[in-house]
Amino acid sequence: MNSQAAALKPVAAVSERDMANAIRALAMDSVQKANSGHPGMPMGMADVATVLFSRFIDIDPSAPNWPDRDRFVLSAGHGSMLQYALHYLLGYEDMPIEELQRFRQLGSRTAGHPEYGHALGIETTTGPLGQGISTAVGMALAERMLYARYGADLVNHRTYVIAGDGCLQEGISHEAIDLAGHLKLSRLIVFWDDNAISIDGPTSLSTSMDQPARFKAAGWHIQSVDGHDMEAVGAAIEAAQRSDRPSLIACRTVIGKGAPNLGGSEKTHGAPLGDAEIAATRENIGWAHAPFEVPDDILFAWREIAERGQAARHAWEQRLAASPQHEAFASAITGNLPDAVFEALVAFRKEHVEKATKVATRKASEMALGVINAATELTVGGSADLTHSNLTITKGMNRVAPSDYAGRYIHYGIREHGMAAAMNGIALHGGFVPYGGTFLCFADYARGAMRLSALMGQRVIYVMTHDSIGLGEDGPTHQPVEHLAMLRATPNLNVFRPADIIETAECWELALKSESRPSVLVLSRQNLPMLRQAHSDEPHSEENRSSQGAYILREPAEHRAVTLIATGSEVEIAIAAAERLATEHGVAAAVVSMPCWELFEEQDADHRKAVLGSAPRIAIEAAARLGWDRWIGDIGAFVGMAGFGASAPAPDLYRHFDITPEAVAAAALKLII
């Protein structure tokens, strides 16, 4: 027994009701002290959480990252005091009672919503409603995929979710439950806090949805119970564990359960109960203890749960040590890609420099993925129903199918937001490096989960093709204009827009090596020429020049009069403009390729100055100007989009919107003459 539990002495039998009341008391006391927070959900779901943790869940607070632990996701993240109370009661070393007393205060581990990496045992950041349940689908899928590779001796855990009405009303929940039901993710169990209350009042103000019927239609196993009948909750969990489908347990609860005057009211959702109501609640639930005080016998009962988890972990470690797959499993969980991946990419770049390969960067991405996926089985691909447009599947990748999880390619369906959240779950779970594709324009649909990828620092790779007006005839609904600016404004997100096959391979390498941030690969539909070969004194080098974020692709022999900065498909235009300026006007123009703003920002000031130079600058990008002025300065010019696109062949569109070598040359002459 660990020292925390051993120091406690049980003096009487403790009921699960007493254990649940400890959660209620800690939740209402913490919210009251902070004068901020949401006591209603923790109080309402305390009974369900107590049964889940007391009887079923396998976690070990002394080893929070044990790979075969059960995952617990508090999708209704506003009820964060439920999780923090559990962590204190279970004995997580970073969650002493003082942290609960500092709830929602600067520097505390008890942030307003659970944040991954901010406190031990928090599996994912939640708060934006619907993200938790959707991320949990990815975790449950990763568990089944690892199980298919390594068997039940090493992989045999479940993913449990507490979700509220808000989670189920958010549109992403439909994408997630549909995917989970289709794939028969039987290790996923969701508890719906069915309290019929939202911020504005009763949920009947805004919805008449029969949620169990919706889940049933998606292929889930459905049960409905009184969320305060602990035996009914326990029986429902046992039945869910036996199901061959994902499970929804609809738990009818009273928000703020125990509060005699405010229980059942929206007033308990997002505000302290107040001193008088807390005193009345203490009397109502029989909790005759001071604020933040939990009797030893109750605390001992909770700490025994941790002991059970520790024993389960030790048994698993013995199985792992005896397994012939020990090394392979350990390597997969660490997520460390083998050197062979990066050696293959160096060879790939050398080969295609020599061949002067001219392809669309989406095709270049497919070709690079071919060597990546052949060199490691850690990468797991997918697409939101655009596989053969995004070109995200490569030779030998078998598809993941319902009840058949041995493949490496996931058909996410037309569910961009659900795909992004599921990839977060796969990355958080461990064992795989996920990438998934859609059109850049549909980053709008995936945005909420992409933001969480960045906030949590997860290696999730977004393959976003059809990156500009260059996609042509599909028109402005599919032609991204503002999306690069939106993505570049997101902290801790690398946005790569490569100019040719060499930069594409370099950007893939950088994305794979970025273990603590997500990446977006922004790729063209139209063919692009090899630029590194034609305009470099050293066409092939093992150095990854894109790692600088921006570099000089073409430097004139004489002092530069103007600097042309471009990304992606517009680097070709910048090169043509530089040649026109030199041959027709005797103007020396340098060309800078800038595949990644974020990495360029990380270079030292001297490097940035050397690349950008002191001459007037022009930026060329078939997208919105927003953000470019930081690079072109007060006297710079921009050649790009000022509004939405149009439906026409790509060459016609570039001419129509005046994104041409002639327009760039004219802008340069205007600046320097």
XYZ file of C-alpha atoms in Angstrom:
673
model
C 0.000 0.000 0.000
C 1.377 3.458 -0.837
C 2.374 5.862 1.925
C -0.661 8.107 1.446
C -3.134 5.279 1.964
C -1.072 3.627 4.689
C -1.111 6.840 6.732
C -4.909 6.799 6.790
C -6.841 4.651 9.220
C -10.366 3.517 8.460
C -12.554 3.770 11.528
C -15.850 2.550 10.064
C -17.342 1.089 6.942
C -17.705 3.731 4.274
C -20.573 3.720 1.836
C -20.306 4.806 -1.774
C -22.841 7.488 -0.866
C -20.338 8.951 1.600
C -17.658 8.794 -1.075
C -19.898 10.630 -3.521
C -20.742 13.278 -0.950
C -17.032 13.981 -0.613
C -17.053 14.982 -4.287
C -20.100 17.193 -3.730
C -18.563 18.937 -0.758
C -15.204 19.549 -2.413
C -16.887 20.856 -5.551
C -19.145 23.332 -3.806
C -16.381 24.480 -1.420
C -13.862 25.054 -4.214
C -16.300 26.973 -6.391
C -17.395 29.048 -3.416
C -13.815 29.927 -2.456
C -12.971 30.861 -6.044
C -16.281 32.724 -6.399
C -16.307 31.184 -9.862
C -17.072 27.843 -11.445
C -19.703 25.197 -12.062
C -20.826 23.182 -9.028
C -23.999 21.733 -10.537
C -22.584 19.002 -12.765
C -20.036 17.633 -10.243
C -22.763 17.421 -7.617
C -25.198 15.819 -10.039
C -22.779 13.245 -11.429
C -20.977 12.436 -8.178
C -22.894 9.177 -7.742
C -22.141 7.959 -11.282
C -18.464 8.895 -10.979
C -18.181 7.153 -7.624
C -19.575 3.887 -8.965
C -17.356 4.065 -12.050
C -14.176 4.661 -10.082
C -15.011 2.546 -7.059
C -15.967 -0.596 -8.964
C -14.646 -0.504 -12.504
C -11.971 1.881 -13.694
C -8.304 0.832 -13.724
C -5.963 3.771 -13.255
C -2.857 4.233 -11.149
C -2.218 7.765 -9.858
C 1.378 6.787 -9.063
C 1.919 6.051 -12.786
C -0.563 8.297 -14.604
C 0.764 7.426 -18.063
C 0.661 3.639 -17.711
C -0.175 2.614 -21.318
C -2.921 0.083 -20.531
C -4.829 2.293 -18.084
C -8.471 3.031 -18.688
C -9.023 6.499 -20.107
C -11.426 8.884 -18.387
C -12.595 11.920 -20.355
C -14.663 14.658 -18.743
C -16.266 15.944 -21.925
C -18.454 18.340 -19.939
C -15.274 20.151 -18.974
C -17.008 23.021 -17.186
C -17.598 20.508 -14.391
C -13.844 20.321 -13.849
C -14.198 20.186 -10.061
C -15.518 16.654 -10.482
C -12.163 15.639 -11.946
C -10.066 17.652 -9.507
C -11.987 16.258 -6.547
C -11.454 12.739 -7.869
C -7.743 13.380 -8.305
C -7.355 14.659 -4.766
C -9.360 11.775 -3.337
C -7.421 9.201 -5.368
C -4.081 10.654 -4.307
C -2.499 12.153 -7.425
C 0.738 13.664 -6.136
C 0.177 17.007 -7.856
C -3.354 17.427 -6.481
C -3.125 18.131 -2.733
C -6.031 19.867 -1.025
C -4.239 23.198 -1.487
C -4.747 22.935 -5.249
C -8.499 22.623 -4.776
C -8.351 25.678 -2.565
C -6.648 27.525 -5.440
C -9.286 26.518 -7.996
C -9.292 28.809 -11.045
C -6.412 30.926 -9.704
C -3.326 31.949 -11.642
C -0.624 29.301 -11.489
C -2.806 26.583 -9.986
C -3.191 23.125 -11.513
C -6.937 23.430 -11.108
C -7.738 25.484 -14.172
C -11.312 26.412 -15.003
C -11.519 23.544 -17.499
C -9.345 20.408 -17.542
C -6.159 21.032 -19.512
C -3.979 18.244 -20.863
C -0.456 18.485 -19.453
C -1.511 20.963 -16.776
C -2.190 18.296 -14.162
C -1.448 14.584 -14.018
C -4.117 12.204 -15.233
C -5.969 14.630 -17.476
C -6.236 12.731 -20.740
C -7.372 15.604 -22.941
C -8.261 19.274 -22.804
C -12.003 19.766 -22.604
C -14.285 22.719 -22.218
C -15.365 23.414 -25.789
C -18.409 21.187 -25.642
C -18.418 18.096 -27.819
C -14.640 17.939 -28.115
C -14.188 15.454 -25.288
C -16.580 12.799 -26.543
C -15.183 13.209 -30.065
C -11.569 12.968 -28.921
C -12.518 9.890 -26.909
C -13.631 8.207 -30.138
C -10.044 8.540 -31.358
C -8.736 7.110 -28.101
C -11.082 4.144 -28.333
C -10.087 3.580 -31.948
C -6.378 3.739 -31.072
C -6.966 1.150 -28.335
C -8.583 -1.257 -30.808
C -5.826 -0.689 -33.390
C -3.102 -1.361 -30.820
C -5.035 -4.407 -29.631
C -5.072 -5.712 -33.198
C -1.288 -5.444 -33.296
C -0.304 -6.585 -29.814
C -3.195 -8.586 -28.374
C -5.164 -8.489 -25.140
C -2.193 -9.224 -22.881
C -0.768 -5.789 -23.645
C -3.813 -3.786 -24.760
C -7.078 -4.300 -22.943
C -8.530 -1.062 -21.606
C -11.634 1.061 -21.982
C -12.443 4.702 -22.586
C -15.068 6.237 -20.295
C -16.686 9.602 -20.981
C -18.963 11.876 -18.986
C -20.852 14.110 -21.393
C -23.590 16.644 -20.854
C -26.483 18.007 -22.866
C -24.216 20.622 -24.396
C -21.760 18.003 -25.656
C -24.586 16.137 -27.377
C -26.122 19.271 -28.881
C -22.861 20.358 -30.517
C -22.719 19.233 -34.136
C -19.376 17.500 -33.738
C -21.058 14.946 -31.470
C -23.069 13.614 -34.400
C -19.928 13.106 -36.457
C -18.263 11.340 -33.544
C -21.068 9.004 -32.514
C -21.744 8.070 -36.137
C -18.099 7.113 -36.674
C -17.865 5.220 -33.376
C -21.047 3.281 -34.071
C -19.969 2.415 -37.586
C -16.592 1.145 -36.387
C -18.180 -0.779 -33.476
C -15.858 0.698 -30.872
C -17.091 -1.520 -28.092
C -14.549 -0.323 -25.535
C -16.121 3.153 -25.489
C -18.707 3.882 -22.768
C -20.380 7.293 -22.511
C -22.343 8.501 -19.500
C -24.834 11.177 -20.474
C -25.580 13.567 -17.634
C -29.268 13.775 -18.489
C -30.275 16.572 -16.131
C -32.470 18.447 -18.640
C -30.832 21.763 -17.706
C -28.705 24.167 -19.728
C -27.444 27.669 -18.961
C -30.606 29.375 -20.172
C -32.914 27.021 -18.293
C -34.598 23.737 -19.184
C -33.206 22.076 -22.304
C -36.761 22.045 -23.655
C -36.178 25.693 -24.565
C -33.998 24.598 -27.474
C -34.232 20.865 -28.137
C -36.688 18.003 -28.371
C -34.098 15.457 -29.468
C -34.499 11.880 -28.314
C -30.811 11.375 -27.653
C -30.936 7.625 -26.919
C -32.781 7.105 -30.205
C -30.098 9.096 -32.020
C -27.335 6.963 -30.533
C -29.294 3.795 -31.260
C -29.656 4.847 -34.892
C -25.869 5.226 -35.013
C -25.391 1.638 -33.839
C -24.783 2.144 -30.125
C -25.863 -0.008 -27.195
C -28.336 2.072 -25.163
C -29.396 2.036 -21.515
C -31.245 4.548 -19.335
C -30.887 4.632 -15.550
C -31.528 6.784 -12.521
C -28.094 8.393 -12.114
C -28.522 8.448 -8.340
C -29.328 4.734 -8.060
C -25.837 3.383 -7.619
C -26.785 -0.253 -8.081
C -28.557 0.568 -11.332
C -25.515 2.498 -12.536
C -23.228 -0.412 -11.673
C -25.449 -2.921 -13.467
C -25.549 -0.668 -16.535
C -21.754 -0.459 -16.669
C -21.500 -4.240 -16.446
C -23.951 -4.597 -19.335
C -22.075 -1.989 -21.371
C -18.823 -3.859 -20.871
C -20.413 -6.974 -22.331
C -21.677 -5.212 -25.454
C -20.042 -5.553 -28.856
C -20.935 -1.937 -29.608
C -20.092 1.449 -28.066
C -22.433 2.212 -25.187
C -24.482 5.161 -24.046
C -25.745 5.129 -20.477
C -28.309 7.893 -20.111
C -28.135 8.900 -16.452
C -31.154 10.882 -15.292
C -29.704 13.207 -12.667
C -30.508 16.334 -10.680
C -28.107 19.171 -11.341
C -26.715 20.390 -8.027
C -27.890 17.190 -6.316
C -27.950 17.714 -2.541
C -28.601 21.447 -2.585
C -32.064 21.683 -0.978
C -33.159 24.959 -2.543
C -31.138 25.235 -5.766
C -30.848 21.584 -6.809
C -32.462 20.990 -10.198
C -32.102 24.643 -11.182
C -29.935 26.276 -13.840
C -28.748 28.546 -11.011
C -26.334 25.788 -9.936
C -24.802 25.446 -13.386
C -22.234 28.220 -13.432
C -22.240 30.078 -10.114
C -21.315 29.443 -6.481
C -24.142 28.171 -4.295
C -23.538 30.805 -1.644
C -22.742 30.345 2.037
C -26.318 29.810 3.135
C -27.097 27.167 0.505
C -23.806 25.387 1.171
C -24.617 25.205 4.870
C -28.062 23.838 4.022
C -26.516 21.332 1.623
C -24.119 20.087 4.290
C -27.040 19.429 6.579
C -29.106 17.884 3.776
C -26.451 15.333 2.791
C -25.165 14.735 6.296
C -21.744 16.216 5.707
C -20.744 17.568 9.127
C -17.239 18.582 8.148
C -15.467 21.884 7.635
C -14.749 23.193 4.128
C -12.085 21.121 2.332
C -12.082 18.521 5.099
C -12.530 14.857 4.144
C -12.538 12.313 7.002
C -9.764 9.743 6.970
C -12.059 6.772 6.527
C -13.614 8.253 3.373
C -10.237 9.273 2.032
C -8.924 5.774 2.771
C -11.759 4.243 0.743
C -10.845 6.407 -2.228
C -7.135 5.675 -1.923
C -7.880 1.942 -1.987
C -9.120 2.437 -5.547
C -5.658 3.682 -6.445
C -4.184 0.573 -4.836
C -6.338 -1.609 -7.083
C -5.074 0.259 -10.117
C -1.489 -0.068 -9.003
C -1.888 -3.840 -8.688
C -3.369 -3.990 -12.182
C -0.440 -1.995 -13.520
C 2.112 -4.281 -11.890
C 0.417 -7.321 -13.410
C 0.470 -5.656 -16.826
C 4.153 -4.786 -16.488
C 4.918 -8.427 -15.816
C 3.033 -9.436 -18.953
C 4.878 -6.780 -20.949
C 8.265 -7.944 -19.668
C 7.470 -11.544 -20.681
C 6.069 -10.628 -24.083
C 8.111 -11.237 -27.257
C 6.594 -7.956 -28.496
C 8.024 -5.975 -25.587
C 10.447 -3.858 -27.605
C 8.060 -3.212 -30.474
C 5.284 -2.145 -28.114
C 7.549 0.128 -26.091
C 8.851 1.754 -29.278
C 5.333 2.363 -30.549
C 4.180 3.940 -27.290
C 7.111 6.354 -27.191
C 6.225 7.510 -30.702
C 9.874 7.777 -31.698
C 10.101 7.331 -35.448
C 13.020 5.234 -36.680
C 15.982 6.869 -38.406
C 15.040 4.902 -41.507
C 12.145 7.301 -42.115
C 14.370 10.339 -42.371
C 17.106 8.518 -44.271
C 14.468 7.503 -46.820
C 13.324 11.115 -47.168
C 16.872 12.299 -47.832
C 17.208 9.667 -50.562
C 13.802 10.683 -51.918
C 14.856 14.312 -52.238
C 18.096 13.373 -53.982
C 16.240 11.165 -56.453
C 13.714 13.815 -57.418
C 16.221 16.632 -57.664
C 18.059 14.523 -60.190
C 14.826 13.734 -62.059
C 13.578 17.350 -61.902
C 10.181 15.934 -60.993
C 7.256 18.224 -61.815
C 4.099 17.340 -59.907
C 1.412 18.985 -57.815
C 2.502 19.210 -54.204
C -0.470 17.019 -53.228
C 1.061 14.351 -55.502
C 4.502 15.080 -54.081
C 3.003 14.523 -50.634
C 1.619 11.146 -51.705
C 5.033 10.177 -53.058
C 6.784 11.249 -49.844
C 4.188 9.387 -47.799
C 4.970 6.299 -49.823
C 8.509 6.200 -48.468
C 7.446 7.296 -44.962
C 4.777 4.633 -44.614
C 7.111 1.977 -45.975
C 9.737 2.875 -43.380
C 7.476 2.833 -40.304
C 4.157 1.387 -39.207
C 3.579 4.147 -36.667
C 1.924 6.458 -39.175
C -1.838 6.122 -39.497
C -3.536 7.908 -42.379
C -7.009 8.948 -43.319
C -9.204 11.423 -45.121
C -12.600 13.028 -44.779
C -13.964 11.277 -47.888
C -11.343 12.814 -50.181
C -8.773 10.025 -50.267
C -8.065 10.197 -53.979
C -8.062 13.998 -54.030
C -5.913 14.455 -50.933
C -3.775 11.462 -52.013
C -3.335 10.281 -48.441
C -3.342 6.520 -48.973
C -0.220 4.688 -50.119
C 0.610 1.217 -51.355
C 0.120 -1.518 -48.801
C -2.077 0.456 -46.395
C -5.024 -1.691 -45.385
C -8.218 0.014 -44.338
C -9.621 0.078 -40.818
C -13.085 -1.476 -40.893
C -15.849 -2.261 -38.372
C -14.490 -4.869 -35.946
C -11.315 -5.153 -38.066
C -8.696 -2.766 -36.744
C -5.493 -4.192 -38.195
C -5.273 -1.590 -40.973
C -3.557 1.771 -41.073
C -5.977 3.855 -43.118
C -9.163 5.364 -41.676
C -12.125 6.477 -43.755
C -13.454 9.282 -41.564
C -16.340 10.081 -43.875
C -17.543 13.605 -44.504
C -16.717 14.581 -40.951
C -13.833 17.065 -40.987
C -14.395 18.196 -37.399
C -14.834 14.644 -36.150
C -11.711 13.560 -38.033
C -9.596 16.269 -36.410
C -10.874 15.417 -32.926
C -10.378 11.696 -33.486
C -6.803 12.328 -34.604
C -6.260 14.272 -31.379
C -7.493 11.214 -29.505
C -5.227 8.871 -31.449
C -2.211 11.085 -30.758
C -3.080 11.480 -27.075
C -3.606 7.760 -26.646
C -0.158 6.944 -27.958
C 1.135 4.303 -30.310
C 0.563 6.112 -33.598
C 1.322 9.290 -35.538
C -1.964 10.329 -37.178
C -2.400 12.320 -40.362
C -5.614 13.096 -42.195
C -6.681 14.994 -45.257
C -9.305 17.380 -46.529
C -9.425 20.521 -48.673
C -7.842 23.613 -47.120
C -11.150 25.442 -47.362
C -12.676 22.936 -44.956
C -10.239 23.878 -42.236
C -13.236 26.009 -41.256
C -15.134 22.847 -40.336
C -12.203 21.303 -38.445
C -11.095 24.480 -36.707
C -12.243 23.731 -33.139
C -10.318 20.480 -32.904
C -7.310 21.904 -34.771
C -7.069 24.615 -32.146
C -7.010 21.965 -29.428
C -4.260 20.084 -31.317
C -2.153 23.215 -30.932
C -3.229 23.959 -27.368
C -2.345 20.418 -26.273
C 0.865 20.269 -28.321
C -0.035 17.087 -30.178
C 1.766 15.721 -33.238
C -1.254 15.673 -35.517
C -0.606 16.266 -39.207
C -3.281 17.897 -41.340
C -2.914 17.302 -45.085
C -4.888 20.122 -46.704
C -4.932 20.149 -50.469
C -6.551 22.333 -53.139
C -4.922 25.271 -51.456
C -5.914 28.301 -53.548
C -7.730 29.601 -56.603
C -5.489 27.092 -58.341
C -8.129 24.410 -57.739
C -10.074 26.107 -60.520
C -13.567 25.288 -61.618
C -15.063 24.303 -58.245
C -15.205 28.005 -57.542
C -15.088 30.318 -54.522
C -16.904 27.961 -52.147
C -13.921 25.637 -52.397
C -11.155 28.196 -52.934
C -9.500 29.160 -49.629
C -8.616 32.818 -49.249
C -8.555 33.715 -45.558
C -7.603 30.265 -44.268
C -3.836 30.645 -44.267
C -4.141 33.802 -42.160
C -6.440 32.011 -39.726
C -4.116 29.057 -39.366
C -0.994 31.195 -39.085
C -2.632 33.187 -36.304
C -2.948 30.002 -34.229
C -0.171 29.630 -31.643
C 1.941 26.463 -31.655
C 0.839 25.399 -35.135
C 3.261 25.010 -38.030
C 1.701 25.917 -41.373
C 3.737 24.579 -44.303
C 3.084 25.668 -47.890
C 5.775 24.007 -49.997
C 6.709 25.183 -53.472
C 7.790 21.914 -55.098
C 8.431 18.243 -54.455
C 11.660 18.909 -52.548
C 10.080 21.363 -50.136
C 7.138 18.990 -49.736
C 9.424 16.178 -48.582
C 11.274 18.587 -46.306
C 8.014 19.772 -44.766
C 6.883 16.201 -44.151
C 10.156 15.556 -42.346
C 9.648 18.638 -40.184
C 6.057 17.709 -39.386
C 7.097 14.226 -38.294
C 9.860 15.636 -36.109
C 7.556 18.204 -34.470
C 6.553 16.066 -31.515
C 5.004 18.879 -29.474
C 2.995 20.746 -32.075
C 0.639 19.954 -34.935
C 1.379 20.757 -38.550
C -0.689 21.711 -41.573
C 0.640 20.792 -45.005
C -0.971 23.147 -47.522
C -0.745 21.555 -50.950
C -1.551 22.449 -54.531
C -3.879 20.758 -56.974
C -1.914 21.997 -60.003
C 1.514 20.758 -61.117
C 4.514 22.765 -59.959
C 8.050 22.668 -61.400
C 11.209 21.709 -59.587
C 12.535 25.037 -58.319
C 15.354 23.962 -56.033
C 17.202 22.355 -58.913
C 16.840 25.131 -61.394
C 17.664 28.023 -59.096
C 20.221 26.819 -56.594
C 23.987 26.528 -56.656
C 23.571 23.362 -54.588
C 20.429 21.647 -55.909
C 20.693 18.675 -53.553
C 21.873 18.783 -50.001
C 21.072 16.697 -46.964
C 20.311 19.988 -45.220
C 16.597 20.617 -44.841
C 16.365 24.212 -46.045
C 12.681 24.461 -45.216
C 13.650 24.073 -41.560
C 14.729 27.727 -41.714
C 11.154 28.703 -42.488
C 12.355 30.873 -45.369
C 15.483 30.892 -47.451
C 16.970 32.586 -50.497
C 16.076 30.503 -53.524
C 17.530 32.927 -56.069
C 20.139 35.590 -55.246
C 21.239 37.931 -58.070
C 24.931 38.359 -58.735
C 24.692 42.090 -58.133
C 23.202 43.908 -55.167
C 19.490 43.148 -54.995
C 17.125 45.977 -55.828
C 14.001 44.171 -54.705
C 13.113 41.003 -52.803
C 10.238 38.811 -53.927
C 8.801 36.600 -51.176
C 6.372 33.821 -52.036
C 4.960 30.521 -50.848
C 3.724 27.393 -52.562
C 2.540 27.694 -56.145
C 3.378 31.394 -56.243
C 7.124 30.811 -55.862
C 7.099 29.808 -59.531
C 5.518 33.184 -60.328
C 8.166 34.984 -58.266
C 10.948 33.236 -60.198
C 9.392 34.206 -63.537
C 8.974 37.803 -62.338
C 12.619 37.970 -61.250
C 13.735 36.756 -64.666
C 11.508 39.311 -66.372
C 12.872 42.111 -64.202
C 16.442 41.091 -64.974
C 16.113 40.600 -68.734
C 13.671 43.397 -69.583
C 14.498 46.045 -67.000
C 17.979 45.263 -65.645
C 16.578 45.020 -62.133
C 18.255 42.562 -59.739
C 15.575 40.683 -57.810
C 16.106 38.084 -55.115
C 13.517 35.360 -54.583
C 12.767 34.061 -51.114
C 10.720 30.915 -50.648
C 8.886 31.002 -47.307
C 7.318 27.582 -46.709
C 6.743 28.152 -42.991
C 6.293 31.528 -41.313
C 6.417 30.000 -37.856
C 9.843 28.424 -38.299
C 11.164 31.618 -39.862
C 10.037 33.567 -36.793
C 12.104 31.210 -34.657
C 15.340 32.055 -36.495
C 17.615 34.672 -35.003
C 17.337 38.286 -36.109
C 20.565 38.198 -38.140
C 19.358 35.236 -40.177
C 15.991 36.856 -40.865
C 17.696 40.083 -41.898
C 20.065 38.240 -44.236
C 17.183 36.433 -45.931
C 14.826 39.399 -46.256
C 17.497 41.959 -47.090
C 17.128 45.731 -46.962
C 15.660 46.275 -50.430
C 11.918 46.850 -50.929
C 9.902 43.640 -50.671
C 6.919 42.174 -52.480
C 4.906 39.243 -51.191
C 3.122 36.946 -53.632
C 0.479 34.540 -52.392
C -2.912 33.568 -53.844
C -4.569 34.301 -50.520
C -5.492 37.237 -48.291
C -2.888 39.846 -47.412
C -3.506 39.723 -43.654
C -0.222 39.072 -41.868
C 2.082 39.704 -44.786
C 2.915 43.282 -43.806
C 5.117 41.988 -40.983
C 7.449 40.624 -43.679
C 7.158 43.242 -46.403
C 7.303 46.328 -44.177
C 5.779 49.751 -44.609
C 6.967 50.282 -48.168
C 6.301 46.771 -49.405
C 3.677 45.549 -51.855
C 1.401 42.531 -51.989
C 0.256 40.571 -55.025
C -2.574 38.234 -54.110
C -6.270 38.065 -53.347
C -8.402 40.982 -52.194
C -11.680 39.048 -52.136
C -13.145 35.668 -52.932
C -12.319 33.614 -56.014
C -14.407 32.528 -58.997
C -15.201 29.449 -61.060
C -12.883 29.025 -64.046
C -9.777 27.106 -65.106
C -6.849 27.909 -62.841
C -4.709 29.765 -65.417
C -7.643 32.029 -66.227
C -8.158 32.779 -62.563
C -4.538 33.752 -61.969
C -4.760 36.148 -64.890
C -8.160 37.469 -63.828
C -6.965 38.222 -60.299
C -3.685 39.641 -61.607
C -1.412 37.177 -59.818
C 1.116 36.947 -62.639
C 4.807 37.546 -63.266
C 3.838 40.705 -65.149
C 1.905 42.061 -62.176
C 4.764 41.284 -59.801
C 7.303 42.967 -62.088
C 5.080 46.036 -62.401
C 4.743 46.240 -58.626
C 8.513 45.986 -58.258
C 9.173 48.749 -60.750
C 6.680 50.973 -58.997
C 8.512 50.454 -55.704
C 12.047 51.114 -56.914
C 11.606 53.770 -59.576
